[in-house]
């Protein structure tokens, strides 16, 4: 399976160039980068010496190869690959120019977010074991067509990028909570599913998905699972948990119902959650463009 490499727009190229470390032989954090640090950390103290050495080598490589890769993206790749230089540089070389890394909340992507409500984050919700943030997936709302398949992929990539803005987020990863209510084969598209698997495995977006909670799947899902399971890596399969909704408390923080949408055992209005997220991201991006 191959992803179509769509060209970045002019603003994306400008942002990459402005955040580039290509003119520096050592890794230095700007004030914007320091916002990525853990609240209790200051400056370089958010990295160990080994981690900092890896970041410096990655920065030097990008400078030598004249690749415009922001500090933020270097941190994301390095963290995802546990500061293994060889793996991180291989991933940067293959994927730093993917348009999926530079999506903005506008146009048809924004309309798809609001109209479909297929993916959106669950603010305040954390996983029990790793303290990872959680996002919601309702696959029964997605009806694949040749016109909207790419929007589904853009949708999840945007969220994964947005949930990887701080060093804590990069280190802790995210959890995908999948509500399978109403799911049928009308919602399944093999090519799109395999591409989404590549994304959630980390082959496209450097965001670690630590757990995938598939809740209340229909009976036919067992047959579908047998078909698609061999295509997954052993590491990826270990992250997938097929559970009943009463088992969610084993994976999510106490009082998790307070943070779930009302269509899924929760208290929050589903439509408002999706619209509020889009409005907030659109506002943040407009403010950032003014700086």
mmCIF file of C-alpha atoms in Angstrom, residues 64-263:
data_model
loop_
_atom_site.group_PDB
_atom_site.id
_atom_site.type_symbol
_atom_site.label_atom_id
_atom_site.label_comp_id
_atom_site.label_asym_id
_atom_site.label_seq_id
_atom_site.Cartn_x
_atom_site.Cartn_y
_atom_site.Cartn_z
ATOM 1 C CA UNK A 64 23.657 18.710 6.141
ATOM 2 C CA UNK A 65 20.915 17.239 3.937
ATOM 3 C CA UNK A 66 19.213 20.650 3.639
ATOM 4 C CA UNK A 67 15.934 19.235 4.918
ATOM 5 C CA UNK A 68 13.629 21.765 6.535
ATOM 6 C CA UNK A 69 12.474 19.865 9.610
ATOM 7 C CA UNK A 70 11.269 21.817 12.638
ATOM 8 C CA UNK A 71 12.595 21.187 16.141
ATOM 9 C CA UNK A 72 9.117 20.044 17.105
ATOM 10 C CA UNK A 73 9.061 17.381 14.405
ATOM 11 C CA UNK A 74 12.592 16.233 15.248
ATOM 12 C CA UNK A 75 11.500 15.810 18.870
ATOM 13 C CA UNK A 76 8.439 13.833 17.778
ATOM 14 C CA UNK A 77 10.404 11.429 15.597
ATOM 15 C CA UNK A 78 13.131 10.984 18.197
ATOM 16 C CA UNK A 79 10.673 10.360 21.020
ATOM 17 C CA UNK A 80 8.599 7.929 18.977
ATOM 18 C CA UNK A 81 11.714 5.871 18.226
ATOM 19 C CA UNK A 82 12.986 6.060 21.825
ATOM 20 C CA UNK A 83 15.859 8.318 20.727
ATOM 21 C CA UNK A 84 17.335 5.634 18.505
ATOM 22 C CA UNK A 85 19.209 7.745 15.959
ATOM 23 C CA UNK A 86 19.192 5.228 13.103
ATOM 24 C CA UNK A 87 15.478 4.511 13.347
ATOM 25 C CA UNK A 88 14.581 8.175 13.759
ATOM 26 C CA UNK A 89 16.664 9.334 10.807
ATOM 27 C CA UNK A 90 15.223 6.594 8.617
ATOM 28 C CA UNK A 91 11.691 7.699 9.536
ATOM 29 C CA UNK A 92 12.492 11.383 8.973
ATOM 30 C CA UNK A 93 14.032 10.657 5.572
ATOM 31 C CA UNK A 94 11.001 8.670 4.452
ATOM 32 C CA UNK A 95 8.199 10.746 5.907
ATOM 33 C CA UNK A 96 9.100 14.304 6.950
ATOM 34 C CA UNK A 97 7.504 15.745 3.811
ATOM 35 C CA UNK A 98 4.186 13.894 4.131
ATOM 36 C CA UNK A 99 1.313 16.354 3.842
ATOM 37 C CA UNK A 100 -0.378 14.434 6.686
ATOM 38 C CA UNK A 101 2.058 16.117 9.092
ATOM 39 C CA UNK A 102 0.984 19.633 8.108
ATOM 40 C CA UNK A 103 -2.817 19.532 8.047
ATOM 41 C CA UNK A 104 -4.923 22.533 9.051
ATOM 42 C CA UNK A 105 -8.517 22.808 10.230
ATOM 43 C CA UNK A 106 -10.030 24.342 7.124
ATOM 44 C CA UNK A 107 -12.044 23.588 3.998
ATOM 45 C CA UNK A 108 -13.340 20.086 3.393
ATOM 46 C CA UNK A 109 -11.409 18.648 6.351
ATOM 47 C CA UNK A 110 -13.222 20.983 8.759
ATOM 48 C CA UNK A 111 -16.569 20.148 7.147
ATOM 49 C CA UNK A 112 -15.837 16.428 7.422
ATOM 50 C CA UNK A 113 -14.964 16.820 11.112
ATOM 51 C CA UNK A 114 -18.238 18.577 11.902
ATOM 52 C CA UNK A 115 -20.564 16.606 9.648
ATOM 53 C CA UNK A 116 -19.221 13.101 10.249
ATOM 54 C CA UNK A 117 -18.161 13.220 13.931
ATOM 55 C CA UNK A 118 -16.126 10.074 13.240
ATOM 56 C CA UNK A 119 -13.027 11.122 15.228
ATOM 57 C CA UNK A 120 -12.533 13.679 17.994
ATOM 58 C CA UNK A 121 -10.481 13.942 21.216
ATOM 59 C CA UNK A 122 -11.985 13.419 24.672
ATOM 60 C CA UNK A 123 -10.595 16.362 26.696
ATOM 61 C CA UNK A 124 -9.515 15.543 30.231
ATOM 62 C CA UNK A 125 -9.751 11.773 29.836
ATOM 63 C CA UNK A 126 -6.600 9.762 30.567
ATOM 64 C CA UNK A 127 -5.735 6.081 30.495
ATOM 65 C CA UNK A 128 -5.325 4.307 33.817
ATOM 66 C CA UNK A 129 -1.834 2.825 33.385
ATOM 67 C CA UNK A 130 0.085 5.313 31.230
ATOM 68 C CA UNK A 131 -1.763 8.603 31.742
ATOM 69 C CA UNK A 132 -2.221 8.853 27.975
ATOM 70 C CA UNK A 133 -4.810 11.149 26.445
ATOM 71 C CA UNK A 134 -7.744 9.510 24.640
ATOM 72 C CA UNK A 135 -9.536 10.131 21.354
ATOM 73 C CA UNK A 136 -12.838 8.734 20.155
ATOM 74 C CA UNK A 137 -13.615 6.784 16.967
ATOM 75 C CA UNK A 138 -17.158 5.932 15.817
ATOM 76 C CA UNK A 139 -16.617 3.863 12.622
ATOM 77 C CA UNK A 140 -20.349 3.302 12.007
ATOM 78 C CA UNK A 141 -20.591 6.980 10.978
ATOM 79 C CA UNK A 142 -18.197 6.454 8.110
ATOM 80 C CA UNK A 143 -19.579 5.310 4.752
ATOM 81 C CA UNK A 144 -16.642 4.917 2.345
ATOM 82 C CA UNK A 145 -16.723 6.511 -1.078
ATOM 83 C CA UNK A 146 -13.969 7.420 -3.507
ATOM 84 C CA UNK A 147 -14.510 11.076 -2.560
ATOM 85 C CA UNK A 148 -14.199 10.862 1.210
ATOM 86 C CA UNK A 149 -11.686 8.078 1.922
ATOM 87 C CA UNK A 150 -8.777 10.509 2.085
ATOM 88 C CA UNK A 151 -10.718 12.735 4.494
ATOM 89 C CA UNK A 152 -11.002 9.909 7.010
ATOM 90 C CA UNK A 153 -7.214 9.525 6.930
ATOM 91 C CA UNK A 154 -6.712 13.287 7.177
ATOM 92 C CA UNK A 155 -9.112 13.311 10.124
ATOM 93 C CA UNK A 156 -7.147 10.836 12.241
ATOM 94 C CA UNK A 157 -3.776 12.312 11.205
ATOM 95 C CA UNK A 158 -4.877 15.793 12.270
ATOM 96 C CA UNK A 159 -5.876 14.498 15.700
ATOM 97 C CA UNK A 160 -2.649 12.529 16.156
ATOM 98 C CA UNK A 161 -0.618 15.631 15.284
ATOM 99 C CA UNK A 162 -2.681 17.767 17.645
ATOM 100 C CA UNK A 163 -2.222 15.267 20.476
ATOM 101 C CA UNK A 164 1.575 15.315 20.041
ATOM 102 C CA UNK A 165 2.290 18.962 20.795
ATOM 103 C CA UNK A 166 3.998 18.561 24.155
ATOM 104 C CA UNK A 167 6.883 16.373 25.239
ATOM 105 C CA UNK A 168 4.609 14.692 27.783
ATOM 106 C CA UNK A 169 2.152 13.865 25.024
ATOM 107 C CA UNK A 170 4.937 12.475 22.843
ATOM 108 C CA UNK A 171 6.284 10.321 25.667
ATOM 109 C CA UNK A 172 2.912 9.065 26.939
ATOM 110 C CA UNK A 173 1.305 8.401 23.569
ATOM 111 C CA UNK A 174 -2.452 8.255 23.037
ATOM 112 C CA UNK A 175 -5.296 5.765 23.367
ATOM 113 C CA UNK A 176 -7.899 5.210 20.643
ATOM 114 C CA UNK A 177 -11.348 4.387 22.017
ATOM 115 C CA UNK A 178 -13.475 2.693 19.340
ATOM 116 C CA UNK A 179 -17.240 2.630 19.766
ATOM 117 C CA UNK A 180 -18.454 -0.235 17.549
ATOM 118 C CA UNK A 181 -22.181 0.353 18.078
ATOM 119 C CA UNK A 182 -24.031 0.160 14.759
ATOM 120 C CA UNK A 183 -21.000 -1.015 12.795
ATOM 121 C CA UNK A 184 -21.633 -3.095 9.656
ATOM 122 C CA UNK A 185 -19.769 -4.125 6.517
ATOM 123 C CA UNK A 186 -21.145 -0.986 4.843
ATOM 124 C CA UNK A 187 -18.627 0.899 6.979
ATOM 125 C CA UNK A 188 -15.657 -1.248 5.948
ATOM 126 C CA UNK A 189 -13.278 -0.379 3.108
ATOM 127 C CA UNK A 190 -10.258 -2.640 2.887
ATOM 128 C CA UNK A 191 -7.763 -0.239 1.304
ATOM 129 C CA UNK A 192 -8.691 2.619 3.640
ATOM 130 C CA UNK A 193 -8.569 0.301 6.646
ATOM 131 C CA UNK A 194 -5.071 -0.893 5.784
ATOM 132 C CA UNK A 195 -3.879 2.680 5.301
ATOM 133 C CA UNK A 196 -5.365 3.644 8.644
ATOM 134 C CA UNK A 197 -3.558 0.690 10.191
ATOM 135 C CA UNK A 198 -0.262 2.018 8.815
ATOM 136 C CA UNK A 199 -1.063 5.369 10.420
ATOM 137 C CA UNK A 200 -1.942 3.899 13.809
ATOM 138 C CA UNK A 201 1.147 1.668 13.686
ATOM 139 C CA UNK A 202 3.286 4.820 13.423
ATOM 140 C CA UNK A 203 4.493 4.338 9.851
ATOM 141 C CA UNK A 204 3.113 7.711 8.711
ATOM 142 C CA UNK A 205 2.612 9.914 11.790
ATOM 143 C CA UNK A 206 5.170 9.801 14.656
ATOM 144 C CA UNK A 207 2.561 9.468 17.396
ATOM 145 C CA UNK A 208 2.594 6.387 19.616
ATOM 146 C CA UNK A 209 -0.800 4.724 20.069
ATOM 147 C CA UNK A 210 -0.349 2.733 23.245
ATOM 148 C CA UNK A 211 -3.777 1.047 23.289
ATOM 149 C CA UNK A 212 -6.714 0.555 20.947
ATOM 150 C CA UNK A 213 -9.900 -0.258 22.846
ATOM 151 C CA UNK A 214 -12.495 -1.870 20.562
ATOM 152 C CA UNK A 215 -15.729 -1.803 22.548
ATOM 153 C CA UNK A 216 -18.849 -3.900 21.907
ATOM 154 C CA UNK A 217 -18.079 -5.178 18.392
ATOM 155 C CA UNK A 218 -20.905 -6.975 16.510
ATOM 156 C CA UNK A 219 -20.849 -10.751 16.170
ATOM 157 C CA UNK A 220 -19.569 -10.735 12.578
ATOM 158 C CA UNK A 221 -16.475 -8.805 13.715
ATOM 159 C CA UNK A 222 -14.851 -12.081 14.794
ATOM 160 C CA UNK A 223 -14.810 -13.241 11.157
ATOM 161 C CA UNK A 224 -13.519 -9.873 9.975
ATOM 162 C CA UNK A 225 -10.845 -9.907 12.680
ATOM 163 C CA UNK A 226 -9.541 -13.269 11.469
ATOM 164 C CA UNK A 227 -9.138 -11.810 7.975
ATOM 165 C CA UNK A 228 -7.326 -8.593 8.905
ATOM 166 C CA UNK A 229 -5.335 -9.782 11.932
ATOM 167 C CA UNK A 230 -2.502 -11.470 9.948
ATOM 168 C CA UNK A 231 -1.656 -8.117 8.350
ATOM 169 C CA UNK A 232 -0.827 -6.584 11.730
ATOM 170 C CA UNK A 233 2.564 -6.710 13.409
ATOM 171 C CA UNK A 234 2.854 -8.645 16.663
ATOM 172 C CA UNK A 235 3.561 -5.405 18.549
ATOM 173 C CA UNK A 236 0.462 -3.775 17.104
ATOM 174 C CA UNK A 237 -1.750 -6.756 17.928
ATOM 175 C CA UNK A 238 -0.697 -6.578 21.573
ATOM 176 C CA UNK A 239 -2.061 -3.032 21.772
ATOM 177 C CA UNK A 240 -5.544 -4.042 20.606
ATOM 178 C CA UNK A 241 -8.096 -4.963 23.271
ATOM 179 C CA UNK A 242 -11.545 -6.199 22.256
ATOM 180 C CA UNK A 243 -13.769 -5.629 25.281
ATOM 181 C CA UNK A 244 -17.279 -5.075 26.596
ATOM 182 C CA UNK A 245 -18.142 -1.605 27.848
ATOM 183 C CA UNK A 246 -18.171 -2.740 31.491
ATOM 184 C CA UNK A 247 -14.425 -3.455 31.192
ATOM 185 C CA UNK A 248 -13.528 0.134 30.263
ATOM 186 C CA UNK A 249 -12.683 0.929 33.882
ATOM 187 C CA UNK A 250 -9.724 -1.440 33.633
ATOM 188 C CA UNK A 251 -8.155 0.820 31.016
ATOM 189 C CA UNK A 252 -9.428 4.336 31.774
ATOM 190 C CA UNK A 253 -9.144 6.653 34.773
ATOM 191 C CA UNK A 254 -11.700 6.771 37.577
ATOM 192 C CA UNK A 255 -14.959 8.575 36.738
ATOM 193 C CA UNK A 256 -14.208 8.199 33.030
ATOM 194 C CA UNK A 257 -17.911 8.515 32.206
ATOM 195 C CA UNK A 258 -17.689 12.248 32.883
ATOM 196 C CA UNK A 259 -15.517 12.645 29.788
ATOM 197 C CA UNK A 260 -17.334 10.364 27.341
ATOM 198 C CA UNK A 261 -19.933 11.480 24.770
ATOM 199 C CA UNK A 262 -23.572 10.921 25.685
ATOM 200 C CA UNK A 263 -23.976 8.396 22.871
#
